[in-house]
């Protein structure tokens, strides 16, 4: 579901407020999103979901599961997005507040979007995906607008 939601979300952002940057590496694409990006998003999302689920299974309260999920998404966003840029696969447009080579709002939006996953642990897959994707989309656009990165 994440692999499906990712290009839809990026396509929607592109059509409404502008593009984040440009993909540099070659490869097949789905609605302007390379397949390698979808696979990386899927892998990261799986790990973030796992962390939130295991935090609850270890007996921590929901607030700690939400916080741990958000922190994992934030750190993976900072590390992963920067590795993406440093590997020459992706280039962001300039921003006024970067964490290394990535606009700071991007990993923060990941943290906000993914933090809902523990709250949705008993929901069906389609409903969970819809709520997660909508939250991530709104956080990305909202923070991008608030920081002046969008519109482009």
Backbone as a chain_set.jsonl record, in Angstrom:
{"seq": "XXXXXXXXXXXXXXXXXXXXXXXXXXXXXXXXXXXXXXXXXXXXXXXXXXXXXXXXXXXXXXXXXXXXXXXXXXXXXXXXXXXXXXXXXXXXXXXXXXXXXXXXXXXXXXXXXXXXXXXXXXXXXXXXXXXXXXXXXXXXXXXXXXXXXXXX", "coords": {"N": [[0.825, -1.2, 0.0], [1.999, 1.2, 0.721], [3.844, 1.556, -1.346], [2.11, 2.135, -3.398], [0.818, 4.433, -2.455], [2.885, 6.285, -2.25], [3.85, 7.354, -4.883], [1.437, 8.538, -5.664], [1.017, 10.466, -3.687], [3.349, 12.076, -4.036], [2.895, 12.892, -6.653], [0.527, 14.361, -6.311], [1.427, 16.441, -4.63], [3.259, 17.668, -6.35], [1.557, 18.613, -8.373], [-0.007, 20.44, -6.976], [1.497, 22.253, -5.254], [4.114, 22.347, -6.142], [7.403, 21.039, -7.001], [9.784, 19.074, -5.123], [12.461, 18.828, -5.771], [14.812, 17.283, -7.838], [14.989, 14.101, -9.434], [17.929, 12.366, -10.026], [19.237, 9.966, -10.59], [18.933, 7.266, -12.897], [16.164, 5.22, -13.987], [13.12, 3.203, -13.94], [9.935, 4.878, -13.715], [6.993, 5.817, -11.848], [4.423, 7.868, -12.312], [6.201, 10.167, -12.183], [7.761, 9.382, -10.019], [10.543, 7.552, -9.154], [10.98, 3.993, -9.228], [12.892, 2.97, -7.481], [12.774, 4.836, -5.434], [10.238, 4.399, -4.399], [10.626, 1.807, -3.399], [12.586, 2.249, -1.437], [11.112, 3.936, 0.235], [9.122, 2.134, 0.987], [10.633, 0.208, 2.4], [11.705, 1.775, 4.507], [9.31, 2.633, 5.692], [8.26, 0.203, 6.551], [10.114, -0.49, 8.524], [9.763, 1.63, 10.347], [7.074, 1.235, 11.074], [7.377, -1.27, 12.311], [8.99, -0.613, 14.54], [7.226, 1.023, 16.031], [5.16, -0.841, 16.563], [6.535, -2.862, 17.998], [7.356, -1.397, 20.217], [4.975, -1.029, 21.616], [4.393, -3.739, 22.094], [6.419, -4.375, 23.847], [5.428, -3.359, 26.129], [5.273, -0.657, 26.658], [3.609, 2.511, 27.136], [1.059, 4.001, 25.025], [1.707, 6.674, 24.354], [4.491, 6.63, 24.406], [5.043, 4.85, 22.396], [4.101, 6.271, 20.188], [5.845, 8.491, 20.338], [8.338, 7.192, 20.013], [8.02, 6.105, 17.475], [7.754, 8.452, 15.961], [10.284, 9.611, 16.448], [11.96, 7.671, 15.299], [11.14, 7.869, 12.606], [11.882, 10.525, 12.101], [14.723, 10.443, 12.444], [15.44, 8.466, 10.557], [14.532, 9.819, 8.33], [16.237, 12.073, 8.253], [18.804, 10.842, 8.02], [18.401, 8.988, 5.865], [17.361, 10.559, 3.687], [19.474, 12.362, 3.328], [21.541, 10.586, 2.654], [20.538, 9.704, 0.239], [20.763, 12.075, -1.272], [23.551, 12.547, -1.093], [24.479, 10.302, -2.414], [23.984, 10.938, -4.955], [21.539, 10.485, -6.159], [19.371, 12.074, -5.955], [18.295, 15.456, -5.745], [17.612, 18.243, -3.828], [15.614, 21.251, -4.059], [16.808, 24.536, -3.237], [16.684, 25.654, 0.168], [15.713, 27.558, 3.07], [16.238, 26.509, 5.532], [18.081, 23.931, 6.175], [18.872, 20.519, 7.001], [21.796, 19.439, 6.779], [21.851, 18.366, 3.62], [19.169, 18.444, 3.137], [15.923, 19.864, 3.185], [14.737, 20.953, 6.305], [12.057, 20.616, 7.008], [11.191, 18.284, 5.796], [12.082, 15.718, 7.083], [10.808, 16.289, 9.511], [8.139, 16.365, 8.766], [7.892, 13.677, 8.065], [8.14, 12.546, 10.63], [5.816, 13.565, 11.862], [3.815, 12.494, 10.185], [4.207, 9.67, 10.301], [3.895, 9.174, 12.99], [1.294, 8.559, 13.617], [0.897, 5.873, 13.213], [1.101, 3.864, 15.408], [-1.305, 4.434, 16.707], [-3.165, 3.47, 14.983], [-3.067, 0.754, 14.998], [-4.905, -1.381, 15.192], [-6.541, -1.152, 13.042], [-7.854, -1.768, 9.721], [-5.802, -2.586, 6.864], [-6.154, -0.972, 4.512], [-7.562, 1.268, 5.524], [-5.753, 2.195, 7.456], [-3.595, 2.864, 5.796], [-4.743, 4.927, 4.28], [-5.272, 6.92, 6.258], [-2.671, 7.317, 7.294], [-1.265, 8.128, 4.92], [-2.672, 10.449, 4.236], [-2.219, 12.045, 6.502], [0.589, 12.29, 6.372], [0.827, 13.577, 3.902], [-0.567, 16.021, 4.355], [1.014, 17.046, 6.446], [3.467, 17.334, 5.123], [2.885, 19.175, 3.026], [1.802, 21.298, 4.541], [3.932, 21.995, 6.339], [5.873, 22.567, 4.439], [4.728, 24.8, 3.184], [4.576, 26.514, 5.414], [7.272, 26.962, 5.984], [8.093, 28.314, 3.791], [9.081, 26.934, 1.64], [7.393, 25.857, -0.272], [4.959, 27.645, -2.272], [6.245, 26.433, -5.427]], "CA": [[0.0, 0.0, 0.0], [2.892, 2.357, 0.749], [4.398, 1.722, -2.694], [1.054, 2.754, -4.198], [0.523, 5.772, -1.935], [4.032, 7.188, -2.415], [3.805, 8.173, -6.108], [0.209, 9.333, -5.686], [1.288, 11.626, -2.839], [4.312, 12.962, -4.695], [2.225, 13.474, -7.814], [-0.414, 15.364, -5.822], [2.215, 17.59, -4.171], [3.803, 18.322, -7.545], [0.493, 19.303, -9.094], [-0.646, 21.492, -6.181], [2.388, 23.284, -4.706], [5.426, 22.339, -6.786], [8.251, 19.859, -6.826], [10.788, 19.151, -4.065], [13.804, 18.891, -6.342], [14.825, 16.478, -9.053], [15.632, 12.796, -9.402], [19.096, 12.385, -10.888], [19.535, 8.592, -11.005], [18.042, 6.704, -13.91], [15.355, 4.077, -13.592], [11.7, 3.323, -14.272], [9.18, 5.77, -12.843], [5.54, 5.775, -11.789], [3.957, 9.244, -12.119], [7.374, 10.977, -11.853], [8.478, 8.846, -8.871], [11.288, 6.35, -9.516], [10.66, 2.767, -8.498], [13.824, 2.836, -6.358], [12.285, 5.698, -4.357], [9.114, 3.689, -3.784], [11.16, 0.68, -2.636], [13.221, 2.801, -0.24], [10.009, 4.373, 1.089], [8.483, 0.933, 1.539], [11.53, -0.371, 3.395], [11.725, 2.677, 5.665], [7.983, 2.59, 6.318], [8.154, -1.086, 7.236], [10.917, -0.412, 9.74], [9.111, 2.564, 11.268], [5.9, 0.528, 11.585], [7.876, -2.314, 13.204], [9.433, 0.022, 15.783], [6.032, 1.404, 16.786], [4.468, -2.066, 16.998], [7.334, -3.527, 19.037], [7.345, -0.56, 21.416], [3.753, -1.405, 22.338], [4.512, -5.13, 22.54], [7.324, -4.395, 24.992], [4.672, -2.912, 27.283], [5.282, 0.794, 26.841], [2.337, 3.189, 26.895], [0.844, 4.484, 23.665], [2.432, 7.926, 24.105], [5.889, 6.303, 24.128], [5.071, 4.228, 21.062], [3.964, 7.378, 19.231], [7.095, 9.259, 20.377], [9.405, 6.374, 19.448], [7.759, 6.027, 16.037], [8.091, 9.768, 15.398], [11.737, 9.768, 16.506], [12.53, 6.778, 14.282], [10.867, 8.468, 11.294], [12.708, 11.729, 11.994], [16.126, 10.075, 12.249], [15.552, 7.815, 9.246], [14.358, 10.868, 7.333], [17.473, 12.858, 8.166], [19.88, 10.004, 7.495], [18.061, 8.418, 4.563], [17.264, 11.59, 2.647], [20.817, 12.874, 3.065], [22.274, 9.557, 1.904], [19.967, 9.785, -1.106], [21.373, 13.238, -1.923], [24.998, 12.352, -1.183], [24.737, 9.242, -3.4], [23.756, 11.5, -6.284], [20.288, 9.974, -6.717], [18.319, 13.056, -5.74], [18.762, 16.8, -5.418], [16.532, 19.118, -3.367], [15.71, 22.682, -4.324], [17.36, 25.26, -2.092], [15.755, 25.972, 1.24], [16.308, 28.455, 4.068], [16.591, 25.744, 6.736], [18.441, 22.565, 5.803], [19.662, 19.632, 7.836], [22.796, 19.001, 5.807], [21.422, 18.631, 2.239], [17.725, 18.199, 3.069], [15.104, 20.842, 3.903], [14.404, 20.423, 7.628], [10.649, 20.257, 7.152], [10.916, 16.951, 5.238], [12.069, 14.71, 8.14], [9.803, 16.644, 10.521], [6.866, 15.89, 8.208], [7.895, 12.221, 8.23], [7.858, 12.265, 12.04], [4.392, 13.845, 12.105], [2.985, 11.558, 9.427], [4.346, 8.285, 10.76], [3.553, 9.045, 14.41], [-0.074, 8.049, 13.774], [0.821, 4.426, 12.996], [0.707, 3.073, 16.581], [-2.712, 4.697, 17.027], [-3.993, 2.771, 14.0], [-2.591, -0.63, 14.984], [-5.99, -2.36, 15.065], [-7.345, -0.821, 11.865], [-7.576, -2.525, 8.499], [-4.669, -2.068, 6.101], [-6.551, 0.121, 3.613], [-7.894, 2.435, 6.348], [-4.494, 2.669, 8.029], [-2.83, 3.509, 4.725], [-5.405, 6.183, 3.93], [-5.043, 7.901, 7.323], [-1.233, 7.618, 7.307], [-0.894, 8.879, 3.716], [-3.281, 11.778, 4.334], [-1.489, 12.779, 7.539], [1.911, 12.612, 5.831], [0.636, 14.558, 2.832], [-0.912, 17.311, 4.963], [2.189, 17.53, 7.178], [4.477, 17.749, 4.14], [2.458, 20.413, 2.368], [1.663, 22.339, 5.56], [5.248, 22.449, 6.787], [6.529, 23.179, 3.276], [4.161, 26.146, 3.041], [4.933, 27.31, 6.59], [8.693, 27.325, 5.93], [8.349, 29.063, 2.571], [9.639, 26.079, 0.583], [6.329, 25.841, -1.283], [4.829, 27.006, -3.59], [7.369, 26.55, -6.374]], "C": [[0.871, 1.267, 0.0], [3.448, 2.629, -0.643], [3.383, 2.364, -3.63], [0.819, 4.203, -3.763], [1.645, 6.768, -2.22], [3.967, 8.004, -3.706], [2.541, 9.016, -6.221], [0.42, 10.611, -4.875], [2.251, 12.6, -3.483], [3.693, 13.635, -5.908], [1.266, 14.574, -7.409], [0.326, 16.625, -5.374], [2.732, 18.38, -5.365], [2.748, 19.153, -8.255], [-0.08, 20.483, -8.313], [0.306, 22.605, -5.751], [3.775, 23.31, -5.335], [6.246, 21.13, -6.406], [9.335, 20.12, -5.802], [12.193, 19.404, -4.611], [13.805, 18.132, -7.648], [15.509, 15.147, -8.795], [16.753, 12.806, -10.423], [19.4, 10.991, -11.43], [18.492, 8.099, -12.005], [17.238, 5.545, -13.335], [13.906, 4.292, -13.958], [10.967, 4.175, -13.244], [7.688, 5.49, -12.938], [5.094, 7.178, -11.411], [5.058, 10.128, -11.537], [8.153, 10.491, -10.63], [9.209, 7.574, -9.285], [10.908, 5.154, -8.638], [11.608, 2.599, -7.314], [13.387, 3.696, -5.175], [11.118, 5.028, -3.628], [9.612, 2.533, -2.924], [11.835, 1.15, -1.354], [12.155, 3.286, 0.743], [9.304, 3.206, 1.745], [9.335, 0.338, 2.65], [11.568, 0.482, 4.661], [10.408, 2.623, 6.426], [7.785, 1.302, 7.096], [8.923, -1.055, 8.547], [10.253, 0.495, 10.781], [7.874, 1.92, 11.89], [6.317, -0.515, 12.616], [8.286, -1.728, 14.553], [8.23, 0.407, 16.645], [5.299, 0.205, 17.36], [5.226, -2.73, 18.15], [7.374, -2.707, 20.327], [6.122, -0.878, 22.259], [3.852, -2.824, 22.888], [5.456, -5.274, 23.726], [6.659, -3.855, 26.25], [4.7, -1.417, 27.549], [3.903, 1.375, 26.54], [2.28, 3.717, 25.464], [1.647, 5.753, 23.38], [3.9, 7.661, 23.789], [6.031, 5.624, 22.77], [4.975, 5.3, 19.978], [5.273, 8.171, 19.167], [8.243, 8.483, 19.734], [9.253, 6.238, 17.932], [8.14, 7.339, 15.359], [9.602, 9.978, 15.373], [12.43, 8.896, 15.454], [12.335, 7.362, 12.89], [11.732, 9.707, 11.074], [14.162, 11.372, 11.674], [16.351, 9.363, 10.922], [15.401, 8.829, 8.12], [15.619, 11.691, 7.147], [18.577, 12.037, 7.51], [19.591, 9.537, 6.07], [18.016, 9.44, 3.447], [18.638, 12.169, 2.312], [21.672, 11.858, 2.318], [21.83, 9.538, 0.445], [20.631, 10.913, -1.906], [22.869, 13.003, -2.135], [25.37, 11.268, -2.196], [24.502, 9.73, -4.829], [22.493, 10.987, -6.952], [19.202, 11.042, -6.75], [18.942, 14.39, -5.388], [17.544, 17.629, -5.014], [16.73, 20.528, -3.894], [16.247, 23.356, -3.064], [16.271, 25.604, -1.089], [16.474, 26.865, 2.246], [16.731, 27.718, 5.329], [16.815, 24.28, 6.354], [19.083, 21.836, 6.973], [20.592, 18.929, 6.872], [22.285, 19.342, 4.41], [19.914, 18.527, 2.05], [16.974, 19.31, 3.798], [14.582, 20.234, 5.211], [12.952, 19.98, 7.749], [10.355, 18.836, 6.665], [10.967, 15.87, 6.319], [11.061, 15.008, 9.25], [8.417, 16.199, 10.048], [6.771, 14.372, 8.303], [7.526, 11.863, 9.666], [6.379, 12.472, 12.35], [3.505, 12.811, 11.421], [3.023, 10.143, 9.965], [3.932, 8.1, 12.214], [2.145, 8.508, 14.635], [-0.145, 6.526, 13.709], [0.48, 3.611, 14.25], [-0.77, 3.253, 16.956], [-3.661, 3.899, 16.133], [-3.721, 1.272, 13.986], [-3.682, -1.677, 14.804], [-6.894, -2.097, 13.863], [-6.99, -1.744, 10.706], [-6.485, -1.821, 7.701], [-5.048, -0.871, 5.23], [-6.86, 1.397, 4.401], [-6.639, 3.049, 6.965], [-3.686, 3.43, 6.992], [-3.427, 4.86, 4.364], [-5.135, 7.265, 4.978], [-3.571, 8.309, 7.365], [-0.843, 8.506, 6.123], [-1.45, 10.299, 3.756], [-2.545, 12.636, 5.357], [-0.117, 13.209, 7.035], [1.821, 13.684, 4.749], [0.351, 15.945, 3.405], [0.265, 17.904, 5.735], [3.244, 18.053, 6.209], [4.113, 19.075, 3.487], [2.387, 21.561, 3.375], [3.0, 22.884, 6.026], [6.035, 23.093, 5.648], [6.034, 24.59, 3.031], [4.599, 27.054, 4.189], [6.39, 27.773, 6.559], [9.053, 28.114, 4.679], [8.958, 28.244, 1.44], [8.665, 25.952, -0.584], [5.628, 27.188, -1.244], [6.058, 27.272, -4.453], [6.814, 26.769, -7.746]], "O": [[0.531, 2.268, -0.631], [3.519, 3.779, -1.077], [3.767, 3.069, -4.563], [0.644, 5.09, -4.599], [1.389, 7.957, -2.41], [4.022, 9.232, -3.646], [2.569, 10.095, -6.812], [0.051, 11.701, -5.312], [2.013, 13.808, -3.485], [3.939, 14.814, -6.163], [1.187, 15.606, -8.074], [-0.086, 17.74, -5.694], [2.653, 19.609, -5.389], [3.02, 20.273, -8.687], [-0.586, 21.43, -8.914], [-0.036, 23.781, -5.868], [4.542, 24.236, -5.068], [5.831, 20.305, -5.592], [9.762, 21.261, -5.627], [13.0, 20.1, -3.995], [12.911, 18.307, -8.476], [16.479, 15.066, -8.041], [16.547, 13.212, -11.567], [19.777, 10.844, -12.592], [17.323, 8.48, -11.948], [17.606, 4.968, -12.311], [13.492, 5.413, -14.253], [11.321, 4.196, -12.065], [7.186, 5.0, -13.949], [5.363, 7.631, -10.299], [4.857, 10.768, -10.504], [9.124, 11.137, -10.238], [8.574, 6.615, -9.722], [10.565, 5.303, -7.466], [11.189, 2.138, -6.252], [13.61, 3.316, -4.025], [11.023, 5.083, -2.402], [9.083, 2.298, -1.837], [11.679, 0.527, -0.304], [12.28, 3.072, 1.949], [8.93, 3.273, 2.916], [8.823, 0.002, 3.718], [11.473, -0.048, 5.768], [10.393, 2.574, 7.656], [7.204, 1.311, 8.181], [8.435, -1.54, 9.568], [10.196, 0.152, 11.962], [7.648, 2.042, 13.094], [5.693, -0.636, 13.67], [7.96, -2.294, 15.597], [8.217, 0.148, 17.848], [4.865, 0.229, 18.511], [4.627, -3.112, 19.156], [7.421, -3.276, 21.418], [6.219, -0.986, 23.481], [3.442, -3.083, 24.019], [5.309, -6.199, 24.525], [7.257, -3.888, 27.326], [4.194, -0.964, 28.575], [3.129, 0.794, 25.78], [3.3, 3.859, 24.79], [2.206, 5.9, 22.293], [4.498, 8.383, 22.991], [7.032, 5.811, 22.079], [5.683, 5.241, 18.972], [5.756, 8.489, 18.08], [9.036, 9.059, 18.99], [10.241, 6.254, 17.199], [8.775, 7.335, 14.304], [10.143, 10.471, 14.382], [13.374, 9.338, 14.798], [13.261, 7.354, 12.079], [12.256, 9.913, 9.979], [14.757, 11.927, 10.75], [17.339, 9.624, 10.237], [16.055, 8.718, 7.083], [16.024, 11.975, 6.019], [19.209, 12.489, 6.555], [20.43, 9.674, 5.18], [18.574, 9.213, 2.373], [18.933, 12.437, 1.148], [22.448, 12.233, 1.439], [22.644, 9.375, -0.464], [21.011, 10.729, -3.063], [23.39, 13.232, -3.226], [26.457, 11.308, -2.773], [24.788, 9.019, -5.792], [22.375, 11.041, -8.176], [18.227, 10.921, -7.491], [20.016, 14.435, -4.788], [16.566, 17.712, -5.757], [17.856, 20.957, -4.146], [16.149, 22.811, -1.964], [15.11, 25.815, -1.441], [17.704, 26.918, 2.268], [17.509, 28.253, 6.12], [15.87, 23.501, 6.228], [19.745, 22.438, 7.818], [20.22, 17.946, 6.23], [22.286, 20.517, 4.043], [19.433, 18.523, 0.917], [17.344, 19.666, 4.916], [14.047, 19.126, 5.213], [12.647, 19.063, 8.512], [9.361, 18.243, 7.083], [9.982, 15.15, 6.48], [10.52, 14.087, 9.861], [7.615, 15.712, 10.844], [5.702, 13.832, 8.586], [6.697, 10.982, 9.897], [5.762, 11.648, 13.024], [2.551, 12.313, 12.019], [1.987, 9.488, 10.074], [3.645, 6.978, 12.631], [1.831, 8.049, 15.733], [-1.153, 5.944, 14.112], [-0.372, 2.727, 14.165], [-1.402, 2.326, 17.462], [-4.819, 3.679, 16.487], [-4.114, 0.588, 13.041], [-3.401, -2.767, 14.305], [-7.914, -2.767, 13.7], [-5.956, -2.412, 10.717], [-6.273, -0.616, 7.844], [-4.338, 0.135, 5.215], [-6.462, 2.488, 3.99], [-6.483, 4.269, 6.992], [-3.158, 4.506, 7.269], [-2.697, 5.831, 4.163], [-4.807, 8.399, 4.628], [-3.253, 9.494, 7.459], [-0.168, 9.519, 6.303], [-0.773, 11.245, 3.354], [-2.277, 13.812, 5.111], [0.296, 14.35, 7.241], [2.651, 14.591, 4.695], [0.96, 16.93, 2.986], [0.495, 19.112, 5.692], [3.847, 19.098, 6.451], [4.938, 19.985, 3.407], [2.855, 22.665, 3.097], [3.186, 24.098, 6.103], [6.777, 24.051, 5.865], [6.82, 25.481, 2.708], [4.95, 28.214, 3.974], [6.707, 28.855, 7.052], [10.199, 28.538, 4.523], [9.313, 28.794, 0.398], [9.074, 25.942, -1.745], [5.707, 27.848, -0.207], [6.805, 28.223, -4.223], [7.573, 26.896, -8.707]]}, "num_chains": 1, "name": "protein.A"}
